[in-house]
PDB file of C-alpha atoms in Angstrom:
ATOM      1  CA  ASN A   1      34.513  -4.871 -17.544  1.00 67.00           C
ATOM      2  CA  ALA A   2      31.437  -4.225 -19.641  1.00 78.00           C
ATOM      3  CA  GLY A   3      29.291  -6.296 -17.258  1.00 92.00           C
ATOM      4  CA  VAL A   4      26.170  -7.779 -18.839  1.00 94.00           C
ATOM      5  CA  THR A   5      25.486  -6.654 -22.400  1.00 96.00           C
ATOM      6  CA  GLN A   6      22.164  -7.206 -24.125  1.00 96.00           C
ATOM      7  CA  THR A   7      21.368  -6.630 -27.768  1.00 97.00           C
ATOM      8  CA  PRO A   8      19.241  -5.268 -29.286  1.00 97.00           C
ATOM      9  CA  LYS A   9      17.801  -2.601 -26.986  1.00 95.00           C
ATOM     10  CA  PHE A  10      14.573  -2.351 -28.941  1.00 96.00           C
ATOM     11  CA  GLN A  11      12.866  -4.718 -31.360  1.00 97.00           C
ATOM     12  CA  VAL A  12       9.542  -4.889 -33.155  1.00 97.00           C
ATOM     13  CA  LEU A  13       8.450  -8.251 -34.523  1.00 97.00           C
ATOM     14  CA  LYS A  14       5.482  -9.452 -36.457  1.00 97.00           C
ATOM     15  CA  THR A  15       3.448 -12.328 -35.078  1.00 98.00           C
ATOM     16  CA  GLY A  16       5.052 -15.611 -36.111  1.00 97.00           C
ATOM     17  CA  GLN A  17       8.532 -14.250 -36.672  1.00 97.00           C
ATOM     18  CA  SER A  18      11.479 -15.692 -34.797  1.00 96.00           C
ATOM     19  CA  MET A  19      14.458 -13.907 -33.340  1.00 96.00           C
ATOM     20  CA  THR A  20      17.301 -14.238 -30.867  1.00 98.00           C
ATOM     21  CA  LEU A  21      17.990 -11.878 -28.003  1.00 98.00           C
ATOM     22  CA  GLN A  22      21.667 -11.782 -27.259  1.00 98.00           C
ATOM     23  CA  CYS A  23      23.264 -11.673 -23.806  1.00 98.00           C
ATOM     24  CA  ALA A  24      26.954 -11.658 -22.994  1.00 97.00           C
ATOM     25  CA  GLN A  25      28.857 -11.192 -19.746  1.00 96.00           C
ATOM     26  CA  ASP A  26      32.569 -10.720 -19.215  1.00 95.00           C
ATOM     27  CA  MET A  27      32.725 -11.398 -15.473  1.00 91.00           C
ATOM     28  CA  ASN A  28      33.212 -15.180 -15.748  1.00 91.00           C
ATOM     29  CA  HIS A  29      29.963 -15.744 -13.876  1.00 90.00           C
ATOM     30  CA  GLU A  30      28.641 -19.270 -13.676  1.00 89.00           C
ATOM     31  CA  TYR A  31      24.969 -18.413 -13.503  1.00 91.00           C
ATOM     32  CA  MET A  32      22.977 -16.659 -16.168  1.00 94.00           C
ATOM     33  CA  SER A  33      19.264 -16.175 -16.476  1.00 94.00           C
ATOM     34  CA  TRP A  34      16.562 -14.502 -18.508  1.00 96.00           C
ATOM     35  CA  TYR A  35      13.626 -12.626 -17.019  1.00 95.00           C
ATOM     36  CA  ARG A  36      10.690 -10.819 -18.507  1.00 96.00           C
ATOM     37  CA  GLN A  37       9.218  -7.761 -16.878  1.00 94.00           C
ATOM     38  CA  ASP A  38       5.566  -6.927 -17.256  1.00 91.00           C
ATOM     39  CA  PRO A  39       3.682  -4.115 -15.495  1.00 82.00           C
ATOM     40  CA  GLY A  40       2.542  -5.061 -12.008  1.00 77.00           C
ATOM     41  CA  MET A  41       4.156  -8.497 -12.206  1.00 80.00           C
ATOM     42  CA  GLY A  42       7.762  -7.823 -11.399  1.00 85.00           C
ATOM     43  CA  LEU A  43      10.345 -10.013 -13.062  1.00 91.00           C
ATOM     44  CA  ARG A  44       9.516 -13.578 -13.953  1.00 93.00           C
ATOM     45  CA  LEU A  45      12.171 -16.166 -14.689  1.00 93.00           C
ATOM     46  CA  ILE A  46      12.089 -17.645 -18.191  1.00 96.00           C
ATOM     47  CA  HIS A  47      15.182 -19.865 -18.325  1.00 96.00           C
ATOM     48  CA  TYR A  48      18.406 -20.097 -16.416  1.00 93.00           C
ATOM     49  CA  SER A  49      21.800 -21.765 -16.636  1.00 94.00           C
ATOM     50  CA  VAL A  50      24.210 -22.845 -13.922  1.00 90.00           C
ATOM     51  CA  GLY A  51      27.113 -23.286 -16.329  1.00 91.00           C
ATOM     52  CA  ALA A  52      28.093 -23.978 -19.916  1.00 94.00           C
ATOM     53  CA  GLY A  53      26.019 -26.799 -21.352  1.00 94.00           C
ATOM     54  CA  ILE A  54      23.449 -26.733 -18.524  1.00 94.00           C
ATOM     55  CA  THR A  55      20.093 -24.998 -18.787  1.00 96.00           C
ATOM     56  CA  ASP A  56      16.738 -25.347 -17.082  1.00 94.00           C
ATOM     57  CA  GLN A  57      13.280 -23.867 -17.254  1.00 95.00           C
ATOM     58  CA  GLY A  58      12.018 -21.125 -15.041  1.00 93.00           C
ATOM     59  CA  GLU A  59       8.513 -19.946 -14.269  1.00 91.00           C
ATOM     60  CA  VAL A  60       7.422 -18.954 -17.807  1.00 95.00           C
ATOM     61  CA  PRO A  61       9.470 -20.953 -20.364  1.00 97.00           C
ATOM     62  CA  ASN A  62       6.845 -21.610 -23.044  1.00 96.00           C
ATOM     63  CA  GLY A  63       7.691 -20.084 -26.411  1.00 96.00           C
ATOM     64  CA  TYR A  64      11.365 -19.573 -25.579  1.00 98.00           C
ATOM     65  CA  ASN A  65      14.520 -21.618 -26.070  1.00 97.00           C
ATOM     66  CA  VAL A  66      17.993 -21.142 -24.665  1.00 97.00           C
ATOM     67  CA  SER A  67      21.416 -22.683 -24.989  1.00 96.00           C
ATOM     68  CA  ARG A  68      24.709 -22.077 -23.193  1.00 97.00           C
ATOM     69  CA  SER A  69      27.647 -23.155 -25.296  1.00 97.00           C
ATOM     70  CA  THR A  70      30.111 -20.820 -23.566  1.00 96.00           C
ATOM     71  CA  THR A  71      30.370 -19.248 -20.125  1.00 95.00           C
ATOM     72  CA  GLU A  72      30.031 -15.792 -21.639  1.00 97.00           C
ATOM     73  CA  ASP A  73      26.939 -16.089 -23.819  1.00 97.00           C
ATOM     74  CA  PHE A  74      23.337 -16.989 -23.099  1.00 98.00           C
ATOM     75  CA  PRO A  75      21.036 -16.228 -26.053  1.00 98.00           C
ATOM     76  CA  LEU A  76      17.246 -16.362 -25.778  1.00 98.00           C
ATOM     77  CA  ARG A  77      15.319 -17.515 -28.836  1.00 98.00           C
ATOM     78  CA  LEU A  78      11.721 -16.695 -29.570  1.00 97.00           C
ATOM     79  CA  LEU A  79      10.507 -19.471 -31.817  1.00 92.00           C
ATOM     80  CA  SER A  80       7.303 -17.933 -33.157  1.00 96.00           C
ATOM     81  CA  ALA A  81       6.597 -14.530 -31.664  1.00 97.00           C
ATOM     82  CA  ALA A  82       3.167 -13.830 -30.184  1.00 97.00           C
ATOM     83  CA  PRO A  83       1.684 -10.545 -28.901  1.00 97.00           C
ATOM     84  CA  SER A  84       1.746 -12.042 -25.377  1.00 96.00           C
ATOM     85  CA  GLN A  85       5.535 -11.944 -25.596  1.00 97.00           C
ATOM     86  CA  THR A  86       5.535  -8.167 -25.770  1.00 97.00           C
ATOM     87  CA  SER A  87       7.621  -7.310 -22.733  1.00 97.00           C
ATOM     88  CA  VAL A  88      10.947  -6.032 -21.475  1.00 96.00           C
ATOM     89  CA  TYR A  89      13.522  -8.792 -21.273  1.00 97.00           C
ATOM     90  CA  PHE A  90      16.431  -8.767 -18.861  1.00 95.00           C
ATOM     91  CA  CYS A  91      19.448 -10.984 -18.791  1.00 95.00           C
ATOM     92  CA  ALA A  92      21.300 -11.436 -15.513  1.00 93.00           C
ATOM     93  CA  SER A  93      24.426 -13.161 -14.310  1.00 92.00           C
ATOM     94  CA  SER A  94      25.631 -14.074 -10.854  1.00 88.00           C
ATOM     95  CA  TYR A  95      28.315 -16.047  -9.093  1.00 81.00           C
ATOM     96  CA  HIS A  96      29.004 -18.038  -5.968  1.00 69.00           C
ATOM     97  CA  ARG A  97      30.867 -16.669  -3.015  1.00 63.00           C
ATOM     98  CA  GLY A  98      31.873 -19.718  -1.054  1.00 60.00           C
ATOM     99  CA  THR A  99      28.853 -21.974  -1.006  1.00 55.00           C
ATOM    100  CA  MET A 100      26.249 -19.287  -1.453  1.00 58.00           C
ATOM    101  CA  ASN A 101      25.021 -17.275  -4.359  1.00 56.00           C
ATOM    102  CA  THR A 102      25.412 -13.530  -4.473  1.00 69.00           C
ATOM    103  CA  GLU A 103      23.647 -10.703  -6.212  1.00 74.00           C
ATOM    104  CA  ALA A 104      22.561 -10.729  -9.838  1.00 81.00           C
ATOM    105  CA  PHE A 105      24.025  -8.248 -12.295  1.00 88.00           C
ATOM    106  CA  PHE A 106      21.545  -7.123 -14.889  1.00 90.00           C
ATOM    107  CA  GLY A 107      21.783  -5.988 -18.464  1.00 93.00           C
ATOM    108  CA  GLN A 108      20.000  -2.847 -19.613  1.00 92.00           C
ATOM    109  CA  GLY A 109      17.084  -4.772 -21.082  1.00 94.00           C
ATOM    110  CA  THR A 110      15.544  -5.421 -24.485  1.00 96.00           C
ATOM    111  CA  ARG A 111      12.151  -3.860 -25.124  1.00 95.00           C
ATOM    112  CA  LEU A 112      10.272  -6.196 -27.463  1.00 97.00           C
ATOM    113  CA  THR A 113       6.985  -5.419 -29.158  1.00 97.00           C
ATOM    114  CA  VAL A 114       5.123  -8.088 -31.118  1.00 97.00           C
ATOM    115  CA  VAL A 115       2.463  -6.781 -33.474  1.00 97.00           C
TER     116      VAL A 115
ATOM    117  CA  GLY B   1       6.781 -13.282  -8.414  1.00 42.00           C
ATOM    118  CA  GLU B   2       3.928 -14.809  -6.487  1.00 50.00           C
ATOM    119  CA  ASP B   3       6.145 -15.829  -3.566  1.00 81.00           C
ATOM    120  CA  VAL B   4       7.406 -12.344  -2.865  1.00 90.00           C
ATOM    121  CA  GLU B   5       4.870  -9.622  -2.162  1.00 92.00           C
ATOM    122  CA  GLN B   6       5.271  -5.901  -1.833  1.00 93.00           C
ATOM    123  CA  SER B   7       3.006  -2.902  -2.014  1.00 89.00           C
ATOM    124  CA  LEU B   8       2.841  -1.290  -5.447  1.00 89.00           C
ATOM    125  CA  PHE B   9       3.084   2.396  -4.652  1.00 94.00           C
ATOM    126  CA  LEU B  10       4.579   4.761  -2.103  1.00 96.00           C
ATOM    127  CA  SER B  11       4.484   8.547  -2.081  1.00 97.00           C
ATOM    128  CA  VAL B  12       6.900  10.398   0.188  1.00 97.00           C
ATOM    129  CA  ARG B  13       7.916  14.004   0.685  1.00 97.00           C
ATOM    130  CA  GLU B  14      11.482  15.047   0.072  1.00 97.00           C
ATOM    131  CA  GLY B  15      13.499  14.881   3.288  1.00 97.00           C
ATOM    132  CA  ASP B  16      11.198  12.343   4.939  1.00 97.00           C
ATOM    133  CA  SER B  17      12.018   8.680   5.458  1.00 97.00           C
ATOM    134  CA  SER B  18      10.633   6.043   3.109  1.00 96.00           C
ATOM    135  CA  VAL B  19       9.832   2.533   4.237  1.00 97.00           C
ATOM    136  CA  ILE B  20       9.187  -0.183   1.679  1.00 97.00           C
ATOM    137  CA  ASN B  21       7.914  -3.500   2.932  1.00 96.00           C
ATOM    138  CA  CYS B  22       8.163  -6.988   1.502  1.00 95.00           C
ATOM    139  CA  THR B  23       7.078 -10.476   2.536  1.00 94.00           C
ATOM    140  CA  TYR B  24       8.564 -13.666   1.204  1.00 89.00           C
ATOM    141  CA  THR B  25       7.744 -17.341   1.571  1.00 84.00           C
ATOM    142  CA  ASP B  26      10.913 -19.379   0.997  1.00 75.00           C
ATOM    143  CA  SER B  27      12.596 -19.891   4.351  1.00 69.00           C
ATOM    144  CA  SER B  28      15.599 -21.513   2.639  1.00 71.00           C
ATOM    145  CA  SER B  29      16.622 -18.301   0.880  1.00 66.00           C
ATOM    146  CA  THR B  30      20.190 -17.446   1.719  1.00 72.00           C
ATOM    147  CA  TYR B  31      20.197 -13.819   0.654  1.00 82.00           C
ATOM    148  CA  LEU B  32      17.472 -11.213   0.391  1.00 89.00           C
ATOM    149  CA  TYR B  33      17.981  -8.253  -1.903  1.00 91.00           C
ATOM    150  CA  TRP B  34      16.761  -4.804  -2.697  1.00 94.00           C
ATOM    151  CA  TYR B  35      17.118  -3.602  -6.273  1.00 94.00           C
ATOM    152  CA  LYS B  36      16.374  -0.181  -7.738  1.00 95.00           C
ATOM    153  CA  GLN B  37      15.134   0.412 -11.265  1.00 94.00           C
ATOM    154  CA  GLU B  38      15.085   3.856 -12.830  1.00 92.00           C
ATOM    155  CA  PRO B  39      12.981   4.521 -15.951  1.00 87.00           C
ATOM    156  CA  GLY B  40      14.286   2.749 -19.031  1.00 83.00           C
ATOM    157  CA  ALA B  41      17.135   1.125 -17.146  1.00 85.00           C
ATOM    158  CA  GLY B  42      18.056  -2.269 -15.790  1.00 86.00           C
ATOM    159  CA  LEU B  43      18.041  -3.254 -12.152  1.00 90.00           C
ATOM    160  CA  GLN B  44      20.739  -1.964  -9.880  1.00 90.00           C
ATOM    161  CA  LEU B  45      21.587  -3.702  -6.629  1.00 89.00           C
ATOM    162  CA  LEU B  46      21.046  -1.390  -3.667  1.00 92.00           C
ATOM    163  CA  THR B  47      21.810  -3.684  -0.804  1.00 90.00           C
ATOM    164  CA  TYR B  48      21.373  -7.225   0.398  1.00 88.00           C
ATOM    165  CA  ILE B  49      21.158  -9.021   3.703  1.00 88.00           C
ATOM    166  CA  PHE B  50      22.201 -12.492   4.635  1.00 84.00           C
ATOM    167  CA  SER B  51      19.348 -14.543   6.035  1.00 81.00           C
ATOM    168  CA  ASN B  52      20.898 -14.925   9.489  1.00 82.00           C
ATOM    169  CA  MET B  53      21.113 -11.166  10.023  1.00 85.00           C
ATOM    170  CA  ASP B  54      18.457  -8.926  11.551  1.00 89.00           C
ATOM    171  CA  MET B  55      19.623  -5.575  10.303  1.00 93.00           C
ATOM    172  CA  LYS B  56      22.050  -4.020   7.890  1.00 91.00           C
ATOM    173  CA  GLN B  57      22.819  -0.341   7.523  1.00 93.00           C
ATOM    174  CA  ASP B  58      24.506   1.223   4.538  1.00 90.00           C
ATOM    175  CA  GLN B  59      24.606   5.031   4.564  1.00 94.00           C
ATOM    176  CA  ARG B  60      20.986   6.182   4.090  1.00 96.00           C
ATOM    177  CA  LEU B  61      19.703   2.649   3.693  1.00 96.00           C
ATOM    178  CA  THR B  62      18.590   0.378   6.524  1.00 96.00           C
ATOM    179  CA  VAL B  63      17.390  -3.149   5.901  1.00 96.00           C
ATOM    180  CA  LEU B  64      15.422  -4.970   8.564  1.00 96.00           C
ATOM    181  CA  LEU B  65      14.751  -8.697   8.387  1.00 94.00           C
ATOM    182  CA  ASN B  66      12.217 -10.505  10.537  1.00 92.00           C
ATOM    183  CA  LYS B  67      12.874 -14.106   9.644  1.00 88.00           C
ATOM    184  CA  LYS B  68      10.082 -15.451  11.848  1.00 88.00           C
ATOM    185  CA  ASP B  69       7.468 -13.404   9.978  1.00 90.00           C
ATOM    186  CA  LYS B  70       9.379 -13.584   6.641  1.00 90.00           C
ATOM    187  CA  HIS B  71       9.228  -9.805   6.467  1.00 93.00           C
ATOM    188  CA  LEU B  72      11.850  -7.575   4.903  1.00 94.00           C
ATOM    189  CA  SER B  73      11.871  -3.798   4.871  1.00 96.00           C
ATOM    190  CA  LEU B  74      13.984  -1.076   3.327  1.00 97.00           C
ATOM    191  CA  ARG B  75      14.182   2.312   4.967  1.00 97.00           C
ATOM    192  CA  ILE B  76      15.609   5.247   3.030  1.00 97.00           C
ATOM    193  CA  ALA B  77      16.515   8.154   5.267  1.00 97.00           C
ATOM    194  CA  ASP B  78      16.290  11.758   4.029  1.00 97.00           C
ATOM    195  CA  THR B  79      14.602  10.726   0.787  1.00 97.00           C
ATOM    196  CA  GLN B  80      15.677  12.739  -2.257  1.00 96.00           C
ATOM    197  CA  THR B  81      14.083  13.258  -5.680  1.00 95.00           C
ATOM    198  CA  GLY B  82      16.771  10.989  -7.125  1.00 94.00           C
ATOM    199  CA  ASP B  83      15.325   8.168  -5.047  1.00 96.00           C
ATOM    200  CA  SER B  84      12.187   8.143  -7.209  1.00 96.00           C
ATOM    201  CA  ALA B  85      12.230   4.721  -8.871  1.00 96.00           C
ATOM    202  CA  ILE B  86      10.804   1.232  -8.663  1.00 95.00           C
ATOM    203  CA  TYR B  87      12.222  -0.856  -5.835  1.00 97.00           C
ATOM    204  CA  PHE B  88      12.235  -4.626  -6.041  1.00 95.00           C
ATOM    205  CA  CYS B  89      12.552  -7.048  -3.207  1.00 94.00           C
ATOM    206  CA  ALA B  90      14.065 -10.416  -4.188  1.00 91.00           C
ATOM    207  CA  GLU B  91      15.077 -13.669  -2.603  1.00 87.00           C
ATOM    208  CA  GLY B  92      17.855 -15.822  -4.005  1.00 80.00           C
ATOM    209  CA  ASP B  93      18.684 -19.485  -3.787  1.00 73.00           C
ATOM    210  CA  SER B  94      22.027 -21.223  -4.125  1.00 67.00           C
ATOM    211  CA  TRP B  95      21.419 -22.022  -7.804  1.00 68.00           C
ATOM    212  CA  GLY B  96      21.441 -18.455  -9.052  1.00 69.00           C
ATOM    213  CA  LYS B  97      17.685 -18.185  -9.267  1.00 77.00           C
ATOM    214  CA  PHE B  98      15.970 -15.102  -7.918  1.00 85.00           C
ATOM    215  CA  GLN B  99      12.328 -14.570  -7.082  1.00 87.00           C
ATOM    216  CA  PHE B 100      11.256 -10.962  -7.416  1.00 90.00           C
ATOM    217  CA  GLY B 101       8.340  -9.052  -6.038  1.00 91.00           C
ATOM    218  CA  ALA B 102       6.180  -6.933  -8.323  1.00 91.00           C
ATOM    219  CA  GLY B 103       8.060  -3.782  -7.374  1.00 93.00           C
ATOM    220  CA  THR B 104       7.125  -0.682  -5.370  1.00 95.00           C
ATOM    221  CA  GLN B 105       6.911   2.579  -7.291  1.00 95.00           C
ATOM    222  CA  VAL B 106       8.320   5.299  -5.041  1.00 97.00           C
ATOM    223  CA  VAL B 107       7.439   8.869  -5.924  1.00 97.00           C
ATOM    224  CA  VAL B 108       9.240  11.644  -4.080  1.00 97.00           C
ATOM    225  CA  THR B 109       7.435  14.984  -4.003  1.00 95.00           C
ATOM    226  CA  PRO B 110       9.088  18.326  -3.213  1.00 91.00           C
TER     227      PRO B 110
END
């Protein structure tokens, strides 16, 4: 198993450009989510999905779109990049054990700089 | 994550024990987690504790949970230089959403 794979690892964008951060998992996990990590603020949830075709907003969704057409993939789209979106982005997946959720498995992150 | 709080920095000498503390607010959380992040890497699960447990031990790691005070701690025995990292406390709900603390930077000095 590759686990959770994020691409690209690094990206520089100009203000106003759009792009898609890719995330794929091969563990057949139901739940996938996107977080951004900023210094001193930990990880904040952007969007999450509890299964194919189902997505919902997290704590900081503005400026980002997601879709979940398959169990494996959960891309994050930046519609019009802004310097405030400079951050490290992590994708995570997790699964249920019985009726309760278990730990999240994280990708290696995408370091995004918007100039 | 505003609902999970932890101190931002801890310095410890090699061979000593480290204790990282965390407070959380959501009493409905089913699991509480400790993650480790090394520079330039993603988060790696260290250990977790089910909300109806008081303590969990896993080799050098001991997790203590005080559910009444919503206080979670991670003790690392015999701290090594390889333990230098950022440690995140997190609470999880049944929908796959996790609330993370800001992370505690642990620096191990010789």
